[in-house]
mmCIF file of C-alpha atoms in Angstrom:
data_model
loop_
_atom_site.group_PDB
_atom_site.id
_atom_site.type_symbol
_atom_site.label_atom_id
_atom_site.label_comp_id
_atom_site.label_asym_id
_atom_site.label_seq_id
_atom_site.Cartn_x
_atom_site.Cartn_y
_atom_site.Cartn_z
ATOM 1 C CA UNK A 1 -0.808 21.345 5.835
ATOM 2 C CA UNK A 2 2.169 23.192 7.278
ATOM 3 C CA UNK A 3 2.660 21.430 10.608
ATOM 4 C CA UNK A 4 3.538 18.118 8.996
ATOM 5 C CA UNK A 5 4.569 19.574 5.664
ATOM 6 C CA UNK A 6 7.264 21.775 7.226
ATOM 7 C CA UNK A 7 9.584 19.006 8.489
ATOM 8 C CA UNK A 8 8.732 16.860 5.465
ATOM 9 C CA UNK A 9 9.773 19.553 2.985
ATOM 10 C CA UNK A 10 12.852 20.628 4.950
ATOM 11 C CA UNK A 11 14.252 17.122 5.347
ATOM 12 C CA UNK A 12 13.526 16.063 1.767
ATOM 13 C CA UNK A 13 15.134 19.213 0.385
ATOM 14 C CA UNK A 14 18.138 18.817 2.698
ATOM 15 C CA UNK A 15 18.484 15.181 1.609
ATOM 16 C CA UNK A 16 18.728 16.267 -2.019
ATOM 17 C CA UNK A 17 15.427 15.000 -3.398
ATOM 18 C CA UNK A 18 15.476 16.385 -6.935
ATOM 19 C CA UNK A 19 11.882 17.559 -7.346
ATOM 20 C CA UNK A 20 9.398 18.741 -4.746
ATOM 21 C CA UNK A 21 5.818 19.711 -5.589
ATOM 22 C CA UNK A 22 4.203 21.780 -2.814
ATOM 23 C CA UNK A 23 0.422 22.149 -2.642
ATOM 24 C CA UNK A 24 -1.239 24.595 -0.223
ATOM 25 C CA UNK A 25 -3.794 27.336 -0.913
ATOM 26 C CA UNK A 26 -3.537 29.069 2.481
ATOM 27 C CA UNK A 27 -1.630 32.129 3.752
ATOM 28 C CA UNK A 28 0.822 32.255 6.652
ATOM 29 C CA UNK A 29 -0.876 33.323 9.873
ATOM 30 C CA UNK A 30 0.692 34.079 13.241
ATOM 31 C CA UNK A 31 -1.169 31.112 14.749
ATOM 32 C CA UNK A 32 0.755 28.798 12.398
ATOM 33 C CA UNK A 33 4.216 29.678 13.665
ATOM 34 C CA UNK A 34 4.251 27.492 16.796
ATOM 35 C CA UNK A 35 4.156 24.336 14.680
ATOM 36 C CA UNK A 36 4.858 25.277 11.043
ATOM 37 C CA UNK A 37 8.617 25.799 11.296
ATOM 38 C CA UNK A 38 9.038 26.280 7.545
ATOM 39 C CA UNK A 39 7.681 29.822 7.960
ATOM 40 C CA UNK A 40 8.713 32.806 10.055
ATOM 41 C CA UNK A 41 7.208 36.109 11.152
ATOM 42 C CA UNK A 42 8.550 37.869 8.057
ATOM 43 C CA UNK A 43 6.283 35.644 5.929
ATOM 44 C CA UNK A 44 3.021 36.593 7.674
ATOM 45 C CA UNK A 45 0.253 37.256 5.170
ATOM 46 C CA UNK A 46 2.064 35.656 2.230
ATOM 47 C CA UNK A 47 1.142 32.434 0.460
ATOM 48 C CA UNK A 48 2.471 29.405 2.288
ATOM 49 C CA UNK A 49 3.855 27.905 -0.913
ATOM 50 C CA UNK A 50 5.750 31.117 -1.658
ATOM 51 C CA UNK A 51 7.216 31.238 1.848
ATOM 52 C CA UNK A 52 8.101 27.541 1.624
ATOM 53 C CA UNK A 53 9.820 27.902 -1.732
ATOM 54 C CA UNK A 54 11.972 30.771 -0.469
ATOM 55 C CA UNK A 55 13.104 28.777 2.570
ATOM 56 C CA UNK A 56 13.740 25.556 0.649
ATOM 57 C CA UNK A 57 15.621 27.318 -2.155
ATOM 58 C CA UNK A 58 17.890 28.921 0.467
ATOM 59 C CA UNK A 59 18.451 25.525 2.071
ATOM 60 C CA UNK A 60 19.204 23.677 -1.172
ATOM 61 C CA UNK A 61 19.228 25.693 -4.411
ATOM 62 C CA UNK A 62 19.619 22.500 -6.470
ATOM 63 C CA UNK A 63 16.136 21.189 -5.635
ATOM 64 C CA UNK A 64 13.560 21.966 -8.323
ATOM 65 C CA UNK A 65 10.374 23.287 -6.718
ATOM 66 C CA UNK A 66 6.860 23.548 -8.088
ATOM 67 C CA UNK A 67 4.149 25.430 -6.214
ATOM 68 C CA UNK A 68 0.435 24.636 -6.378
ATOM 69 C CA UNK A 69 -1.397 27.463 -4.596
ATOM 70 C CA UNK A 70 -4.981 26.395 -5.314
ATOM 71 C CA UNK A 71 -7.557 23.823 -4.291
ATOM 72 C CA UNK A 72 -7.349 20.791 -6.564
ATOM 73 C CA UNK A 73 -10.490 19.205 -7.989
ATOM 74 C CA UNK A 74 -10.535 15.477 -8.754
ATOM 75 C CA UNK A 75 -9.029 15.766 -12.247
ATOM 76 C CA UNK A 76 -6.335 18.269 -11.242
ATOM 77 C CA UNK A 77 -5.497 16.185 -8.183
ATOM 78 C CA UNK A 78 -5.031 13.045 -10.279
ATOM 79 C CA UNK A 79 -2.764 14.955 -12.669
ATOM 80 C CA UNK A 80 -0.714 16.337 -9.779
ATOM 81 C CA UNK A 81 -0.335 12.879 -8.242
ATOM 82 C CA UNK A 82 0.591 11.290 -11.566
ATOM 83 C CA UNK A 83 3.371 13.883 -12.036
ATOM 84 C CA UNK A 84 5.328 12.664 -8.980
ATOM 85 C CA UNK A 85 6.914 9.411 -7.797
ATOM 86 C CA UNK A 86 5.204 9.389 -4.397
ATOM 87 C CA UNK A 87 2.814 11.486 -2.351
ATOM 88 C CA UNK A 88 3.075 12.661 1.244
ATOM 89 C CA UNK A 89 -0.262 13.450 2.853
ATOM 90 C CA UNK A 90 0.305 16.300 5.301
ATOM 91 C CA UNK A 91 -3.316 17.476 5.307
ATOM 92 C CA UNK A 92 -5.532 18.003 8.334
ATOM 93 C CA UNK A 93 -8.956 16.775 7.226
ATOM 94 C CA UNK A 94 -10.583 13.508 6.234
ATOM 95 C CA UNK A 95 -11.990 14.685 2.877
ATOM 96 C CA UNK A 96 -8.542 15.639 1.571
ATOM 97 C CA UNK A 97 -7.011 12.388 2.806
ATOM 98 C CA UNK A 98 -9.716 10.363 1.083
ATOM 99 C CA UNK A 99 -9.289 12.278 -2.175
ATOM 100 C CA UNK A 100 -5.505 11.873 -2.093
ATOM 101 C CA UNK A 101 -5.839 8.179 -1.368
ATOM 102 C CA UNK A 102 -8.255 7.642 -4.260
ATOM 103 C CA UNK A 103 -5.955 9.530 -6.642
ATOM 104 C CA UNK A 104 -2.933 7.500 -5.522
ATOM 105 C CA UNK A 105 -4.824 4.248 -6.044
ATOM 106 C CA UNK A 106 -5.941 5.334 -9.520
ATOM 107 C CA UNK A 107 -2.443 6.147 -10.752
ATOM 108 C CA UNK A 108 -0.589 3.672 -8.507
ATOM 109 C CA UNK A 109 1.552 6.038 -6.477
ATOM 110 C CA UNK A 110 2.690 5.219 -2.920
ATOM 111 C CA UNK A 111 1.137 7.401 -0.243
ATOM 112 C CA UNK A 112 2.943 8.264 2.991
ATOM 113 C CA UNK A 113 0.198 9.297 5.385
ATOM 114 C CA UNK A 114 0.700 11.233 8.605
ATOM 115 C CA UNK A 115 -1.663 12.765 11.126
ATOM 116 C CA UNK A 116 -1.418 14.457 14.509
ATOM 117 C CA UNK A 117 -3.973 15.879 16.890
ATOM 118 C CA UNK A 118 -3.607 16.968 20.508
ATOM 119 C CA UNK A 119 -0.939 14.540 21.826
ATOM 120 C CA UNK A 120 -1.528 11.635 19.423
ATOM 121 C CA UNK A 121 0.140 10.973 16.077
ATOM 122 C CA UNK A 122 0.290 8.258 13.446
ATOM 123 C CA UNK A 123 2.189 7.317 10.302
ATOM 124 C CA UNK A 124 1.473 4.662 7.672
ATOM 125 C CA UNK A 125 2.486 3.826 4.096
ATOM 126 C CA UNK A 126 -0.143 2.801 1.544
ATOM 127 C CA UNK A 127 1.403 1.430 -1.642
ATOM 128 C CA UNK A 128 -0.963 0.424 -4.481
ATOM 129 C CA UNK A 129 1.987 -1.045 -6.413
ATOM 130 C CA UNK A 130 1.970 -3.853 -3.836
ATOM 131 C CA UNK A 131 -1.006 -6.184 -4.228
ATOM 132 C CA UNK A 132 -1.020 -6.896 -0.472
ATOM 133 C CA UNK A 133 -0.876 -3.271 0.647
ATOM 134 C CA UNK A 134 -4.060 -1.718 2.069
ATOM 135 C CA UNK A 135 -5.143 1.790 1.154
ATOM 136 C CA UNK A 136 -6.228 4.573 3.484
ATOM 137 C CA UNK A 137 -9.891 3.676 2.956
ATOM 138 C CA UNK A 138 -9.235 0.057 3.993
ATOM 139 C CA UNK A 139 -8.143 1.363 7.378
ATOM 140 C CA UNK A 140 -10.653 4.139 8.049
ATOM 141 C CA UNK A 141 -13.642 3.427 5.818
ATOM 142 C CA UNK A 142 -16.164 6.160 5.176
ATOM 143 C CA UNK A 143 -16.228 8.852 7.862
ATOM 144 C CA UNK A 144 -19.632 10.314 8.607
ATOM 145 C CA UNK A 145 -18.231 13.631 9.773
ATOM 146 C CA UNK A 146 -14.944 15.495 9.760
ATOM 147 C CA UNK A 147 -12.726 15.269 12.806
ATOM 148 C CA UNK A 148 -11.486 18.564 14.307
ATOM 149 C CA UNK A 149 -8.390 20.070 12.720
ATOM 150 C CA UNK A 150 -5.201 21.011 14.579
ATOM 151 C CA UNK A 151 -6.284 24.648 14.694
ATOM 152 C CA UNK A 152 -9.609 23.616 16.254
ATOM 153 C CA UNK A 153 -8.472 20.924 18.700
ATOM 154 C CA UNK A 154 -4.838 21.939 19.184
ATOM 155 C CA UNK A 155 -1.607 20.013 18.778
ATOM 156 C CA UNK A 156 1.779 20.287 20.441
ATOM 157 C CA UNK A 157 4.325 21.659 17.965
ATOM 158 C CA UNK A 158 7.083 19.073 18.547
ATOM 159 C CA UNK A 159 4.612 16.239 17.878
ATOM 160 C CA UNK A 160 3.987 17.333 14.281
ATOM 161 C CA UNK A 161 7.769 17.609 13.967
ATOM 162 C CA UNK A 162 8.115 13.959 15.005
ATOM 163 C CA UNK A 163 5.352 12.765 12.670
ATOM 164 C CA UNK A 164 6.604 14.835 9.734
ATOM 165 C CA UNK A 165 10.178 13.636 10.266
ATOM 166 C CA UNK A 166 8.981 10.027 10.212
ATOM 167 C CA UNK A 167 7.060 10.723 6.999
ATOM 168 C CA UNK A 168 10.205 12.137 5.402
ATOM 169 C CA UNK A 169 12.142 9.053 6.524
ATOM 170 C CA UNK A 170 9.540 6.730 4.982
ATOM 171 C CA UNK A 171 9.607 8.736 1.753
ATOM 172 C CA UNK A 172 13.386 8.485 1.500
ATOM 173 C CA UNK A 173 13.239 4.713 2.074
ATOM 174 C CA UNK A 174 10.670 4.344 -0.702
ATOM 175 C CA UNK A 175 12.539 6.595 -3.134
ATOM 176 C CA UNK A 176 15.927 5.005 -2.541
ATOM 177 C CA UNK A 177 14.653 1.442 -2.090
ATOM 178 C CA UNK A 178 16.158 0.568 1.282
ATOM 179 C CA UNK A 179 14.947 -0.523 4.702
ATOM 180 C CA UNK A 180 11.453 -1.681 5.602
ATOM 181 C CA UNK A 181 8.792 0.947 4.923
ATOM 182 C CA UNK A 182 5.603 1.041 6.980
ATOM 183 C CA UNK A 183 3.534 -0.781 4.349
ATOM 184 C CA UNK A 184 0.509 -2.256 6.059
ATOM 185 C CA UNK A 185 1.766 -1.086 9.456
ATOM 186 C CA UNK A 186 0.222 1.794 11.372
ATOM 187 C CA UNK A 187 2.700 3.452 13.732
ATOM 188 C CA UNK A 188 0.916 5.111 16.659
ATOM 189 C CA UNK A 189 2.637 7.806 18.714
ATOM 190 C CA UNK A 190 1.544 8.700 22.242
ATOM 191 C CA UNK A 191 3.373 11.943 22.972
ATOM 192 C CA UNK A 192 1.951 12.219 26.495
ATOM 193 C CA UNK A 193 3.549 8.927 27.570
ATOM 194 C CA UNK A 194 6.413 9.039 25.017
ATOM 195 C CA UNK A 195 5.391 5.629 23.659
ATOM 196 C CA UNK A 196 5.237 4.085 20.196
ATOM 197 C CA UNK A 197 3.209 1.060 19.171
ATOM 198 C CA UNK A 198 2.432 -0.633 15.884
ATOM 199 C CA UNK A 199 -0.729 -2.154 14.436
ATOM 200 C CA UNK A 200 -0.927 -4.403 11.394
ATOM 201 C CA UNK A 201 -3.370 -3.220 8.725
ATOM 202 C CA UNK A 202 -4.732 -5.689 6.186
ATOM 203 C CA UNK A 203 -6.119 -4.918 2.771
ATOM 204 C CA UNK A 204 -9.895 -5.093 2.562
ATOM 205 C CA UNK A 205 -10.824 -7.112 -0.558
ATOM 206 C CA UNK A 206 -14.227 -5.380 -0.540
ATOM 207 C CA UNK A 207 -12.806 -1.864 -0.200
ATOM 208 C CA UNK A 208 -14.723 0.547 -2.427
ATOM 209 C CA UNK A 209 -11.476 2.303 -3.410
ATOM 210 C CA UNK A 210 -8.822 -0.392 -3.910
ATOM 211 C CA UNK A 211 -10.826 -3.648 -3.704
ATOM 212 C CA UNK A 212 -11.283 -6.121 -6.535
ATOM 213 C CA UNK A 213 -12.827 -4.487 -9.573
ATOM 214 C CA UNK A 214 -11.528 -1.056 -8.617
ATOM 215 C CA UNK A 215 -8.151 0.691 -8.925
ATOM 216 C CA UNK A 216 -8.352 0.847 -12.737
ATOM 217 C CA UNK A 217 -8.707 -2.911 -12.883
ATOM 218 C CA UNK A 218 -5.052 -3.598 -12.106
ATOM 219 C CA UNK A 219 -5.924 -6.584 -9.926
#
């Protein structure tokens, strides 16, 4: 949603990424403004995608923008994912992350995943084009219940800025083919102690999403 999506969209547009597809069905609320820096008080009550497109077009009028202001079912989600070169998951709930991951595995699109809650953040790249890369489900499995969202549990605004900026950096590395993306590496951010650490994530050969016999049989 907007906390992570704001720095992601701003940095990708500023970097000159040619096409940006923005998906969000929500409206701008005053409670969003402390962390969703893409919007301002003049946009209150408007669709987030409309507010975002105005800001991004003013920043870089050469970027081609497409707005998706509706919830996406499985088929529509797969079509939206297939229409782009990579996907950035800026959502705030497990069900959306799982659906995005499954769609990316089906159509073999890299997924740059970010999350932040309270004073903890994380970033990882899942790339189904790489036979050794895990997917989101390999790491988290099947959740029994949804974790609280940022609006429910709270998050410090600058933390989502850090996580979103790192997501944008990973996306640019993948698009331009340079550096070492976070494939199979989970970057953990402790904002309270200002510390970063990294965990290796291995692909689960029995994963119900990307394991052998799944992922459209591309293994």
